[in-house]
Amino acid sequence: MGIGARGGHNACVTAIETTAPGLPAEGTRARVERAALDLFTLRGFEQVTTDEVADAAGISRRTFFRYFATKADAVWGDFAAHVARLEELLAATDPAQPVLASVCAAYVEVNDYAVAELPLLRERMLLILTEPALLAHSQLRFAEVDRVVARYVAGRSGAAATDLVPRLVAATTRAAATTAFEAWLADQRSALGTHLRQAFAELTAGFPGLLR
Amino acid sequence: MGIGARGGHNACVTAIETTAPGLPAEGTRARVERAALDLFTLRGFEQVTTDEVADAAGISRRTFFRYFATKADAVWGDFAAHVARLEELLAATDPAQPVLASVCAAYVEVNDYAVAELPLLRERMLLILTEPALLAHSQLRFAEVDRVVARYVAGRSGAAATDLVPRLVAATTRAAATTAFEAWLADQRSALGTHLRQAFAELTAGFPGLLR
DNA sequence: GAGGCTAATGACACCGGGTGCCACCGGGCA
DNA sequence: TGCCCGGTGGCACCCGGTGTCATTAGCCTC
């Protein structure tokens, strides 16, 4: 590799079934995600270059950035679908239930993962909440969630989505959910739903344990 | 400027009293902050290069990165002092007052700026909460605040700073404060303290307006 | 007052994330 | 066969950030 050059994914030793240029490229995205997650978990997000991720996935650096807008996006999976599902859950809530309870319930339900998915979720969230660069990036992703929640609260409470209370509910419930995730990551073998419910219970009750 | 070169702050046209190499450099940092704030506000954070900021401040790009670790840091002023003051306020709270109320009061007080400082604060927060790159970066700065608050709550409530409730209080009060800032930025000529108090009132009462 | 120390600076090369552009390759289709 | 088209790789480039080195000026000491 010459000086100043960038090394075009040459002779990728650990490559797993390299794809052809003109092919539909089935599963390439998933393969890149796996490679990225593995490398980031093993050596840390900042210590791994996009060149290495692309190489491990058997594609070029240029192609990596066609699948993911940024290096950080490779750890998020299909987050847009996650947000969309939350929006659907909110739209399908019982109007008889209080607004805040509906939001919390939707959060719990959208995060009710199958057992088989939990290791992957854990790996993702551990990276996102631990690596500074990913934590920073998360703000942009979570902002999409906030907008969805704020719109819902605004619709139910007859306010504008830009008003204080809808934004407040969105920001605080999301903060609570993130904190629950941290607690889940901290103690192995605990249920995510339990932490979420406990966090929302504290929040909606105004932290009754802190009256002193 | 040759191809591939970077142009060493050559003939800065708009320079304001360039400093000498071996001088104590009084007020250089403040001058760079002003230049950065002006340029970012005028043309957007991403559209301004660090070269341009350095040039406008009459220093080199390399020197810019000696004053600020990242481009984003140039908009935060002395945030560490802000956090330190919050910590002092928390340490000086009345033990008879409830924990949550003490946190909210400290937040209100640390954000009680003099009228003369408000335009600068507004400019800073507008950038931070509007520009995606700065919003992402803010997560790292606000995490320092969260740690301080969580430590305080843990100390008062006899829990560990890593327990759910202390983290939860830190995350949600900070989310509420940020939302209050957004509301303040949205309607010109309103008092920041009013929005903060209203947000904390909603939060600590469990959003009483959303019982339906 | 000469010489040495120190702190701030600027130039330069370099790394790595991200992008625009173009050439290429293969499959499907007329 | 010839054409179009989508996925790809290579390349040059921009820009944020860093390590290194030489330069400068103030200061301290002898």
GROMACS .gro file of C-alpha atoms (C1' of nucleotides) in nm:
model
  484
    1MET     CA    1   0.000   0.000   0.000
    2GLY     CA    2   0.170   0.318  -0.119
    3ILE     CA    3   0.205   0.630   0.090
    4GLY     CA    4  -0.096   0.860   0.086
    5ALA     CA    5  -0.306   0.592  -0.080
    6ARG     CA    6  -0.611   0.436   0.080
    7GLY     CA    7  -0.583   0.066  -0.009
    8GLY     CA    8  -0.882  -0.053  -0.207
    9HIS     CA    9  -1.006  -0.348   0.005
   10ASN     CA   10  -0.719  -0.550  -0.133
   11ALA     CA   11  -0.713  -0.925  -0.080
   12CYS     CA   12  -0.957  -0.923   0.208
   13VAL     CA   13  -0.830  -1.225   0.400
   14THR     CA   14  -1.133  -1.272   0.621
   15ALA     CA   15  -1.386  -1.204   0.346
   16ILE     CA   16  -1.710  -1.402   0.355
   17GLU     CA   17  -1.845  -1.478   0.005
   18THR     CA   18  -1.757  -1.162  -0.188
   19THR     CA   19  -2.035  -1.028  -0.411
   20ALA     CA   20  -2.020  -0.961  -0.782
   21PRO     CA   21  -2.054  -0.602  -0.914
   22GLY     CA   22  -2.379  -0.643  -1.108
   23LEU     CA   23  -2.564  -0.870  -0.869
   24PRO     CA   24  -2.874  -0.788  -0.657
   25ALA     CA   25  -2.642  -0.816  -0.355
   26GLU     CA   26  -2.877  -1.012  -0.129
   27GLY     CA   27  -2.800  -0.962   0.234
   28THR     CA   28  -2.502  -0.739   0.180
   29ARG     CA   29  -2.638  -0.480   0.420
   30ALA     CA   30  -2.690  -0.738   0.693
   31ARG     CA   31  -2.341  -0.873   0.639
   32VAL     CA   32  -2.191  -0.526   0.674
   33GLU     CA   33  -2.390  -0.465   0.992
   34ARG     CA   34  -2.259  -0.785   1.145
   35ALA     CA   35  -1.901  -0.704   1.051
   36ALA     CA   36  -1.936  -0.353   1.192
   37LEU     CA   37  -2.095  -0.469   1.517
   38ASP     CA   38  -1.832  -0.737   1.567
   39LEU     CA   39  -1.540  -0.507   1.505
   40PHE     CA   40  -1.679  -0.217   1.706
   41THR     CA   41  -1.756  -0.442   2.003
   42LEU     CA   42  -1.418  -0.608   1.985
   43ARG     CA   43  -1.193  -0.306   1.945
   44GLY     CA   44  -1.407   0.001   2.006
   45PHE     CA   45  -1.590   0.227   1.764
   46GLU     CA   46  -1.319   0.486   1.710
   47GLN     CA   47  -1.040   0.231   1.679
   48VAL     CA   48  -1.199   0.067   1.375
   49THR     CA   49  -1.183   0.241   1.038
   50THR     CA   50  -1.456   0.221   0.778
   51ASP     CA   51  -1.195   0.066   0.552
   52GLU     CA   52  -1.164  -0.227   0.792
   53VAL     CA   53  -1.540  -0.274   0.822
   54ALA     CA   54  -1.582  -0.267   0.447
   55ASP     CA   55  -1.295  -0.507   0.403
   56ALA     CA   56  -1.435  -0.750   0.660
   57ALA     CA   57  -1.768  -0.741   0.477
   58GLY     CA   58  -1.603  -0.792   0.140
   59ILE     CA   59  -1.699  -0.458  -0.012
   60SER     CA   60  -1.519  -0.133  -0.081
   61ARG     CA   61  -1.519   0.171   0.142
   62ARG     CA   62  -1.719   0.360  -0.120
   63THR     CA   63  -1.988   0.095  -0.119
   64PHE     CA   64  -2.006   0.101   0.262
   65PHE     CA   65  -2.113   0.464   0.242
   66ARG     CA   66  -2.383   0.371  -0.008
   67TYR     CA   67  -2.542   0.141   0.250
   68PHE     CA   68  -2.490   0.371   0.548
   69ALA     CA   69  -2.482   0.747   0.546
   70THR     CA   70  -2.232   0.754   0.833
   71LYS     CA   71  -2.010   0.507   1.015
   72ALA     CA   72  -2.242   0.531   1.315
   73ASP     CA   73  -2.550   0.431   1.116
   74ALA     CA   74  -2.411   0.079   1.073
   75VAL     CA   75  -2.503  -0.009   1.432
   76TRP     CA   76  -2.868   0.101   1.423
   77GLY     CA   77  -3.023  -0.168   1.208
   78ASP     CA   78  -3.360  -0.069   1.067
   79PHE     CA   79  -3.433   0.199   1.321
   80ALA     CA   80  -3.677   0.378   1.092
   81ALA     CA   81  -3.899   0.071   1.103
   82HIS     CA   82  -3.876   0.078   1.481
   83VAL     CA   83  -3.996   0.438   1.487
   84ALA     CA   84  -4.270   0.359   1.238
   85ARG     CA   85  -4.390   0.074   1.456
   86LEU     CA   86  -4.401   0.302   1.759
   87GLU     CA   87  -4.609   0.545   1.558
   88GLU     CA   88  -4.852   0.268   1.463
   89LEU     CA   89  -4.880   0.152   1.822
   90LEU     CA   90  -4.956   0.506   1.931
   91ALA     CA   91  -5.218   0.545   1.660
   92ALA     CA   92  -5.387   0.227   1.778
   93THR     CA   93  -5.408   0.321   2.147
   94ASP     CA   94  -5.733   0.315   2.340
   95PRO     CA   95  -5.863   0.674   2.363
   96ALA     CA   96  -6.009   0.593   2.703
   97GLN     CA   97  -5.664   0.544   2.851
   98PRO     CA   98  -5.478   0.854   2.973
   99VAL     CA   99  -5.235   1.005   2.722
  100LEU     CA  100  -4.925   0.956   2.929
  101ALA     CA  101  -5.009   0.595   3.009
  102SER     CA  102  -5.062   0.529   2.640
  103VAL     CA  103  -4.719   0.665   2.553
  104CYS     CA  104  -4.551   0.454   2.820
  105ALA     CA  105  -4.741   0.143   2.714
  106ALA     CA  106  -4.640   0.197   2.351
  107TYR     CA  107  -4.277   0.236   2.455
  108VAL     CA  108  -4.292  -0.087   2.652
  109GLU     CA  109  -4.459  -0.273   2.368
  110VAL     CA  110  -4.227  -0.150   2.092
  111ASN     CA  111  -3.936  -0.267   2.304
  112ASP     CA  112  -4.086  -0.611   2.371
  113TYR     CA  113  -3.827  -0.806   2.174
  114ALA     CA  114  -3.822  -1.179   2.115
  115VAL     CA  115  -3.567  -1.361   2.326
  116ALA     CA  116  -3.364  -1.449   2.020
  117GLU     CA  117  -3.320  -1.081   1.935
  118LEU     CA  118  -3.201  -0.977   2.281
  119PRO     CA  119  -2.828  -1.048   2.234
  120LEU     CA  120  -2.820  -0.834   1.921
  121LEU     CA  121  -3.016  -0.558   2.092
  122ARG     CA  122  -2.782  -0.571   2.387
  123GLU     CA  123  -2.477  -0.546   2.166
  124ARG     CA  124  -2.624  -0.249   1.978
  125MET     CA  125  -2.737  -0.057   2.284
  126LEU     CA  126  -2.417  -0.123   2.471
  127LEU     CA  127  -2.224   0.036   2.186
  128ILE     CA  128  -2.466   0.325   2.145
  129LEU     CA  129  -2.476   0.416   2.514
  130THR     CA  130  -2.109   0.349   2.584
  131GLU     CA  131  -1.915   0.488   2.289
  132PRO     CA  132  -1.912   0.868   2.306
  133ALA     CA  133  -1.933   0.917   1.931
  134LEU     CA  134  -2.233   0.686   1.910
  135LEU     CA  135  -2.400   0.843   2.212
  136ALA     CA  136  -2.372   1.180   2.043
  137HIS     CA  137  -2.510   1.041   1.720
  138SER     CA  138  -2.801   0.881   1.908
  139GLN     CA  139  -2.944   1.223   1.979
  140LEU     CA  140  -3.022   1.263   1.611
  141ARG     CA  141  -3.195   0.927   1.590
  142PHE     CA  142  -3.389   0.974   1.912
  143ALA     CA  143  -3.506   1.313   1.792
  144GLU     CA  144  -3.716   1.129   1.533
  145VAL     CA  145  -3.883   0.937   1.817
  146ASP     CA  146  -3.945   1.258   2.007
  147ARG     CA  147  -4.121   1.413   1.712
  148VAL     CA  148  -4.351   1.113   1.676
  149VAL     CA  149  -4.441   1.113   2.044
  150ALA     CA  150  -4.489   1.489   2.057
  151ARG     CA  151  -4.723   1.475   1.759
  152TYR     CA  152  -4.928   1.204   1.928
  153VAL     CA  153  -4.955   1.388   2.259
  154ALA     CA  154  -5.044   1.707   2.076
  155GLY     CA  155  -5.318   1.529   1.884
  156ARG     CA  156  -5.465   1.373   2.197
  157SER     CA  157  -5.445   1.682   2.415
  158GLY     CA  158  -5.555   1.939   2.161
  159ALA     CA  159  -5.225   2.126   2.169
  160ALA     CA  160  -4.970   2.202   1.899
  161ALA     CA  161  -4.677   1.963   1.861
  162THR     CA  162  -4.445   2.255   1.929
  163ASP     CA  163  -4.610   2.340   2.261
  164LEU     CA  164  -4.430   2.280   2.587
  165VAL     CA  165  -4.624   1.983   2.723
  166PRO     CA  166  -4.612   1.757   2.415
  167ARG     CA  167  -4.240   1.819   2.374
  168LEU     CA  168  -4.192   1.770   2.746
  169VAL     CA  169  -4.367   1.435   2.749
  170ALA     CA  170  -4.167   1.321   2.449
  171ALA     CA  171  -3.833   1.431   2.591
  172THR     CA  172  -3.887   1.297   2.943
  173THR     CA  173  -4.036   0.961   2.846
  174ARG     CA  174  -3.752   0.909   2.604
  175ALA     CA  175  -3.501   1.000   2.872
  176ALA     CA  176  -3.671   0.752   3.104
  177ALA     CA  177  -3.660   0.481   2.839
  178THR     CA  178  -3.292   0.542   2.773
  179THR     CA  179  -3.218   0.525   3.145
  180ALA     CA  180  -3.410   0.198   3.167
  181PHE     CA  181  -3.194   0.064   2.885
  182GLU     CA  182  -2.882   0.161   3.077
  183ALA     CA  183  -3.010  -0.020   3.385
  184TRP     CA  184  -3.089  -0.325   3.173
  185LEU     CA  185  -2.739  -0.325   3.027
  186ALA     CA  186  -2.586  -0.284   3.370
  187ASP     CA  187  -2.735  -0.590   3.534
  188GLN     CA  188  -2.711  -0.892   3.311
  189ARG     CA  189  -3.007  -1.135   3.290
  190SER     CA  190  -3.272  -0.882   3.391
  191ALA     CA  191  -3.582  -0.810   3.186
  192LEU     CA  192  -3.584  -0.490   2.982
  193GLY     CA  193  -3.960  -0.454   3.025
  194THR     CA  194  -3.925  -0.450   3.401
  195HIS     CA  195  -3.682  -0.158   3.393
  196LEU     CA  196  -3.898   0.029   3.147
  197ARG     CA  197  -4.212  -0.015   3.355
  198GLN     CA  198  -4.034   0.085   3.672
  199ALA     CA  199  -3.887   0.394   3.510
  200PHE     CA  200  -4.222   0.503   3.370
  201ALA     CA  201  -4.391   0.436   3.702
  202GLU     CA  202  -4.144   0.665   3.877
  203LEU     CA  203  -4.181   0.929   3.611
  204THR     CA  204  -4.560   0.938   3.593
  205ALA     CA  205  -4.590   0.945   3.969
  206GLY     CA  206  -4.347   1.235   4.004
  207PHE     CA  207  -4.078   1.029   4.181
  208PRO     CA  208  -4.273   0.952   4.499
  209GLY     CA  209  -3.966   0.805   4.666
  210LEU     CA  210  -3.797   1.144   4.677
  211LEU     CA  211  -4.036   1.335   4.899
  212ARG     CA  212  -3.764   1.386   5.152
  213MET     CA  213  -0.379   2.849  -0.287
  214GLY     CA  214  -0.223   2.544  -0.450
  215ILE     CA  215  -0.405   2.220  -0.509
  216GLY     CA  216  -0.403   1.983  -0.215
  217ALA     CA  217  -0.270   2.256   0.013
  218ARG     CA  218  -0.463   2.406   0.300
  219GLY     CA  219  -0.382   2.778   0.291
  220GLY     CA  220  -0.223   2.895   0.615
  221HIS     CA  221  -0.454   3.177   0.730
  222ASN     CA  222  -0.308   3.393   0.452
  223ALA     CA  223  -0.372   3.767   0.458
  224CYS     CA  224  -0.678   3.753   0.679
  225VAL     CA  225  -0.871   4.049   0.542
  226THR     CA  226  -1.119   4.083   0.826
  227ALA     CA  227  -0.864   4.017   1.099
  228ILE     CA  228  -0.907   4.205   1.424
  229GLU     CA  229  -0.574   4.292   1.588
  230THR     CA  230  -0.361   3.986   1.514
  231THR     CA  231  -0.161   3.852   1.809
  232ALA     CA  232   0.211   3.794   1.829
  233PRO     CA  233   0.355   3.443   1.869
  234GLY     CA  234   0.524   3.480   2.205
  235LEU     CA  235   0.259   3.693   2.376
  236PRO     CA  236   0.029   3.594   2.665
  237ALA     CA  237  -0.253   3.618   2.408
  238GLU     CA  238  -0.504   3.802   2.623
  239GLY     CA  239  -0.857   3.743   2.513
  240THR     CA  240  -0.769   3.531   2.216
  241ARG     CA  241  -1.009   3.260   2.324
  242ALA     CA  242  -1.295   3.507   2.359
  243ARG     CA  243  -1.216   3.653   2.018
  244VAL     CA  244  -1.226   3.309   1.856
  245GLU     CA  245  -1.557   3.232   2.027
  246ARG     CA  246  -1.709   3.552   1.892
  247ALA     CA  247  -1.584   3.482   1.541
  248ALA     CA  248  -1.714   3.126   1.555
  249LEU     CA  249  -2.055   3.228   1.689
  250ASP     CA  250  -2.092   3.500   1.429
  251LEU     CA  251  -1.997   3.280   1.137
  252PHE     CA  252  -2.199   2.980   1.253
  253THR     CA  253  -2.508   3.193   1.311
  254LEU     CA  254  -2.468   3.370   0.979
  255ARG     CA  255  -2.400   3.075   0.751
  256GLY     CA  256  -2.466   2.759   0.951
  257PHE     CA  257  -2.233   2.538   1.148
  258GLU     CA  258  -2.148   2.288   0.877
  259GLN     CA  259  -2.102   2.551   0.608
  260VAL     CA  260  -1.820   2.722   0.795
  261THR     CA  261  -1.477   2.559   0.803
  262THR     CA  262  -1.240   2.580   1.097
  263ASP     CA  263  -1.000   2.752   0.860
  264GLU     CA  264  -1.247   3.035   0.815
  265VAL     CA  265  -1.309   3.070   1.189
  266ALA     CA  266  -0.938   3.076   1.261
  267ASP     CA  267  -0.881   3.324   0.985
  268ALA     CA  268  -1.157   3.555   1.109
  269ALA     CA  269  -1.001   3.544   1.456
  270GLY     CA  270  -0.653   3.612   1.321
  271ILE     CA  271  -0.500   3.282   1.423
  272SER     CA  272  -0.401   2.965   1.242
  273ARG     CA  273  -0.613   2.654   1.214
  274ARG     CA  274  -0.367   2.467   1.432
  275THR     CA  275  -0.398   2.724   1.707
  276PHE     CA  276  -0.777   2.704   1.692
  277PHE     CA  277  -0.752   2.339   1.791
  278ARG     CA  278  -0.529   2.431   2.083
  279TYR     CA  279  -0.806   2.648   2.227
  280PHE     CA  280  -1.091   2.410   2.142
  281ALA     CA  281  -1.075   2.034   2.125
  282THR     CA  282  -1.339   2.026   1.852
  283LYS     CA  283  -1.511   2.271   1.622
  284ALA     CA  284  -1.828   2.229   1.826
  285ASP     CA  285  -1.661   2.329   2.151
  286ALA     CA  286  -1.618   2.684   2.027
  287VAL     CA  287  -1.987   2.758   2.091
  288TRP     CA  288  -2.005   2.638   2.452
  289GLY     CA  289  -1.813   2.908   2.631
  290ASP     CA  290  -1.696   2.804   2.977
  291PHE     CA  291  -1.945   2.523   3.021
  292ALA     CA  292  -1.731   2.344   3.278
  293ALA     CA  293  -1.771   2.644   3.509
  294HIS     CA  294  -2.145   2.625   3.452
  295VAL     CA  295  -2.148   2.261   3.560
  296ALA     CA  296  -1.925   2.339   3.858
  297ARG     CA  297  -2.164   2.614   3.968
  298LEU     CA  298  -2.458   2.376   3.945
  299GLU     CA  299  -2.268   2.133   4.163
  300GLU     CA  300  -2.202   2.404   4.422
  301LEU     CA  301  -2.567   2.508   4.422
  302LEU     CA  302  -2.669   2.148   4.480
  303ALA     CA  303  -2.420   2.109   4.760
  304ALA     CA  304  -2.562   2.418   4.928
  305THR     CA  305  -2.928   2.313   4.915
  306ASP     CA  306  -3.148   2.303   5.221
  307PRO     CA  307  -3.171   1.940   5.342
  308ALA     CA  308  -3.526   2.007   5.459
  309GLN     CA  309  -3.644   2.060   5.103
  310PRO     CA  310  -3.739   1.752   4.899
  311VAL     CA  311  -3.464   1.616   4.673
  312LEU     CA  312  -3.647   1.668   4.346
  313ALA     CA  313  -3.744   2.023   4.436
  314SER     CA  314  -3.383   2.099   4.521
  315VAL     CA  315  -3.264   1.976   4.182
  316CYS     CA  316  -3.522   2.185   3.999
  317ALA     CA  317  -3.442   2.492   4.206
  318ALA     CA  318  -3.072   2.453   4.136
  319TYR     CA  319  -3.143   2.423   3.763
  320VAL     CA  320  -3.352   2.740   3.773
  321GLU     CA  321  -3.089   2.928   3.969
  322VAL     CA  322  -2.792   2.823   3.758
  323ASN     CA  323  -2.981   2.942   3.453
  324ASP     CA  324  -3.072   3.278   3.606
  325TYR     CA  325  -2.863   3.489   3.370
  326ALA     CA  326  -2.817   3.862   3.380
  327VAL     CA  327  -3.013   4.046   3.115
  328ALA     CA  328  -2.694   4.149   2.940
  329GLU     CA  329  -2.593   3.786   2.893
  330LEU     CA  330  -2.923   3.675   2.742
  331PRO     CA  331  -2.848   3.759   2.377
  332LEU     CA  332  -2.527   3.556   2.388
  333LEU     CA  333  -2.704   3.268   2.562
  334ARG     CA  334  -2.979   3.277   2.304
  335GLU     CA  335  -2.733   3.269   2.018
  336ARG     CA  336  -2.548   2.975   2.171
  337MET     CA  337  -2.854   2.768   2.255
  338LEU     CA  338  -3.016   2.838   1.920
  339LEU     CA  339  -2.712   2.695   1.749
  340ILE     CA  340  -2.681   2.401   1.986
  341LEU     CA  341  -3.044   2.296   1.962
  342THR     CA  342  -3.086   2.375   1.592
  343GLU     CA  343  -2.773   2.250   1.420
  344PRO     CA  344  -2.775   1.869   1.403
  345ALA     CA  345  -2.401   1.832   1.454
  346LEU     CA  346  -2.413   2.054   1.761
  347LEU     CA  347  -2.722   1.884   1.898
  348ALA     CA  348  -2.541   1.552   1.875
  349HIS     CA  349  -2.235   1.698   2.044
  350SER     CA  350  -2.453   1.843   2.321
  351GLN     CA  351  -2.524   1.493   2.447
  352LEU     CA  352  -2.161   1.462   2.554
  353ARG     CA  353  -2.166   1.793   2.739
  354PHE     CA  354  -2.501   1.732   2.904
  355ALA     CA  355  -2.381   1.392   3.021
  356GLU     CA  356  -2.147   1.578   3.257
  357VAL     CA  357  -2.449   1.755   3.404
  358ASP     CA  358  -2.633   1.427   3.441
  359ARG     CA  359  -2.349   1.275   3.637
  360VAL     CA  360  -2.344   1.569   3.877
  361VAL     CA  361  -2.719   1.556   3.936
  362ALA     CA  362  -2.723   1.177   3.971
  363ARG     CA  363  -2.446   1.194   4.231
  364TYR     CA  364  -2.640   1.453   4.428
  365VAL     CA  365  -2.967   1.257   4.421
  366ALA     CA  366  -2.783   0.941   4.516
  367GLY     CA  367  -2.620   1.115   4.809
  368ARG     CA  368  -2.948   1.257   4.935
  369SER     CA  369  -3.153   0.942   4.887
  370GLY     CA  370  -2.901   0.691   5.011
  371ALA     CA  371  -2.876   0.513   4.677
  372ALA     CA  372  -2.582   0.454   4.443
  373ALA     CA  373  -2.526   0.705   4.161
  374THR     CA  374  -2.566   0.419   3.916
  375ASP     CA  375  -2.909   0.317   4.047
  376LEU     CA  376  -3.218   0.373   3.843
  377VAL     CA  377  -3.380   0.657   4.034
  378PRO     CA  378  -3.081   0.894   4.057
  379ARG     CA  379  -3.006   0.845   3.686
  380LEU     CA  380  -3.372   0.883   3.609
  381VAL     CA  381  -3.403   1.212   3.793
  382ALA     CA  382  -3.091   1.342   3.622
  383ALA     CA  383  -3.201   1.239   3.274
  384THR     CA  384  -3.560   1.361   3.302
  385THR     CA  385  -3.486   1.694   3.470
  386ARG     CA  386  -3.225   1.762   3.209
  387ALA     CA  387  -3.467   1.671   2.934
  388ALA     CA  388  -3.720   1.906   3.090
  389ALA     CA  389  -3.464   2.185   3.111
  390THR     CA  390  -3.366   2.138   2.747
  391THR     CA  391  -3.731   2.147   2.643
  392ALA     CA  392  -3.779   2.465   2.841
  393PHE     CA  393  -3.485   2.615   2.655
  394GLU     CA  394  -3.647   2.523   2.324
  395ALA     CA  395  -3.971   2.689   2.431
  396TRP     CA  396  -3.777   2.998   2.536
  397LEU     CA  397  -3.604   3.014   2.200
  398ALA     CA  398  -3.931   2.968   2.017
  399ASP     CA  399  -4.117   3.265   2.161
  400GLN     CA  400  -3.904   3.575   2.166
  401ARG     CA  401  -3.920   3.807   2.468
  402SER     CA  402  -4.033   3.543   2.718
  403ALA     CA  403  -3.848   3.468   3.041
  404LEU     CA  404  -3.636   3.155   3.050
  405GLY     CA  405  -3.708   3.105   3.419
  406THR     CA  406  -4.080   3.090   3.352
  407HIS     CA  407  -4.042   2.808   3.103
  408LEU     CA  408  -3.807   2.620   3.334
  409ARG     CA  409  -4.043   2.648   3.631
  410GLN     CA  410  -4.339   2.544   3.421
  411ALA     CA  411  -4.155   2.245   3.280
  412PHE     CA  412  -4.040   2.131   3.623
  413ALA     CA  413  -4.388   2.181   3.765
  414GLU     CA  414  -4.533   1.955   3.497
  415LEU     CA  415  -4.263   1.697   3.548
  416THR     CA  416  -4.275   1.677   3.927
  417ALA     CA  417  -4.654   1.660   3.924
  418GLY     CA  418  -4.658   1.376   3.670
  419PHE     CA  419  -4.817   1.586   3.392
  420PRO     CA  420  -5.154   1.647   3.562
  421GLY     CA  421  -5.299   1.800   3.247
  422LEU     CA  422  -5.282   1.466   3.066
  423LEU     CA  423  -5.520   1.264   3.280
  424ARG     CA  424  -5.747   1.212   2.985
  425DG     C1'  425   2.367   4.235   2.854
  426DA     C1'  426   2.426   3.749   2.671
  427DG     C1'  427   2.246   3.305   2.689
  428DG     C1'  428   1.901   2.968   2.805
  429DC     C1'  429   1.426   2.844   2.928
  430DT     C1'  430   0.941   2.852   2.833
  431DA     C1'  431   0.488   2.928   2.621
  432DA     C1'  432   0.228   3.034   2.228
  433DT     C1'  433   0.226   3.004   1.767
  434DG     C1'  434   0.235   2.854   1.256
  435DA     C1'  435   0.365   2.540   0.889
  436DC     C1'  436   0.344   2.083   0.736
  437DA     C1'  437   0.239   1.611   0.687
  438DC     C1'  438  -0.067   1.281   0.799
  439DC     C1'  439  -0.505   1.009   0.935
  440DG     C1'  440  -0.982   0.911   0.872
  441DG     C1'  441  -1.483   1.014   0.775
  442DG     C1'  442  -1.750   1.152   0.391
  443DT     C1'  443  -1.859   1.287  -0.117
  444DG     C1'  444  -1.862   1.362  -0.627
  445DC     C1'  445  -1.736   1.161  -1.043
  446DC     C1'  446  -1.638   0.827  -1.368
  447DA     C1'  447  -1.544   0.378  -1.547
  448DC     C1'  448  -1.683  -0.091  -1.528
  449DC     C1'  449  -1.949  -0.496  -1.499
  450DG     C1'  450  -2.332  -0.788  -1.529
  451DG     C1'  451  -2.823  -0.884  -1.612
  452DG     C1'  452  -3.257  -0.783  -1.844
  453DC     C1'  453  -3.479  -0.625  -2.246
  454DA     C1'  454  -3.584  -0.481  -2.728
  455DT     C1'  455  -2.656  -0.811  -3.092
  456DG     C1'  456  -2.694  -0.383  -2.893
  457DC     C1'  457  -2.888  -0.099  -2.533
  458DC     C1'  458  -3.006   0.049  -2.079
  459DC     C1'  459  -2.953   0.026  -1.592
  460DG     C1'  460  -2.826  -0.064  -1.110
  461DG     C1'  461  -2.459  -0.202  -0.799
  462DT     C1'  462  -1.988  -0.149  -0.763
  463DG     C1'  463  -1.475   0.008  -0.715
  464DG     C1'  464  -1.123   0.352  -0.781
  465DC     C1'  465  -0.984   0.800  -0.737
  466DA     C1'  466  -0.945   1.266  -0.619
  467DC     C1'  467  -1.095   1.579  -0.309
  468DC     C1'  468  -1.284   1.830   0.119
  469DC     C1'  469  -1.260   1.889   0.595
  470DG     C1'  470  -1.204   1.789   1.105
  471DG     C1'  471  -0.842   1.660   1.400
  472DT     C1'  472  -0.341   1.542   1.551
  473DG     C1'  473   0.178   1.488   1.592
  474DT     C1'  474   0.601   1.715   1.504
  475DC     C1'  475   0.911   2.072   1.442
  476DA     C1'  476   1.089   2.534   1.385
  477DT     C1'  477   1.017   3.010   1.517
  478DT     C1'  478   0.925   3.385   1.806
  479DA     C1'  479   0.912   3.673   2.213
  480DG     C1'  480   0.906   3.732   2.694
  481DC     C1'  481   1.149   3.618   3.114
  482DC     C1'  482   1.480   3.453   3.430
  483DT     C1'  483   1.956   3.380   3.556
  484DC     C1'  484   2.433   3.461   3.570
   0.00000   0.00000   0.00000
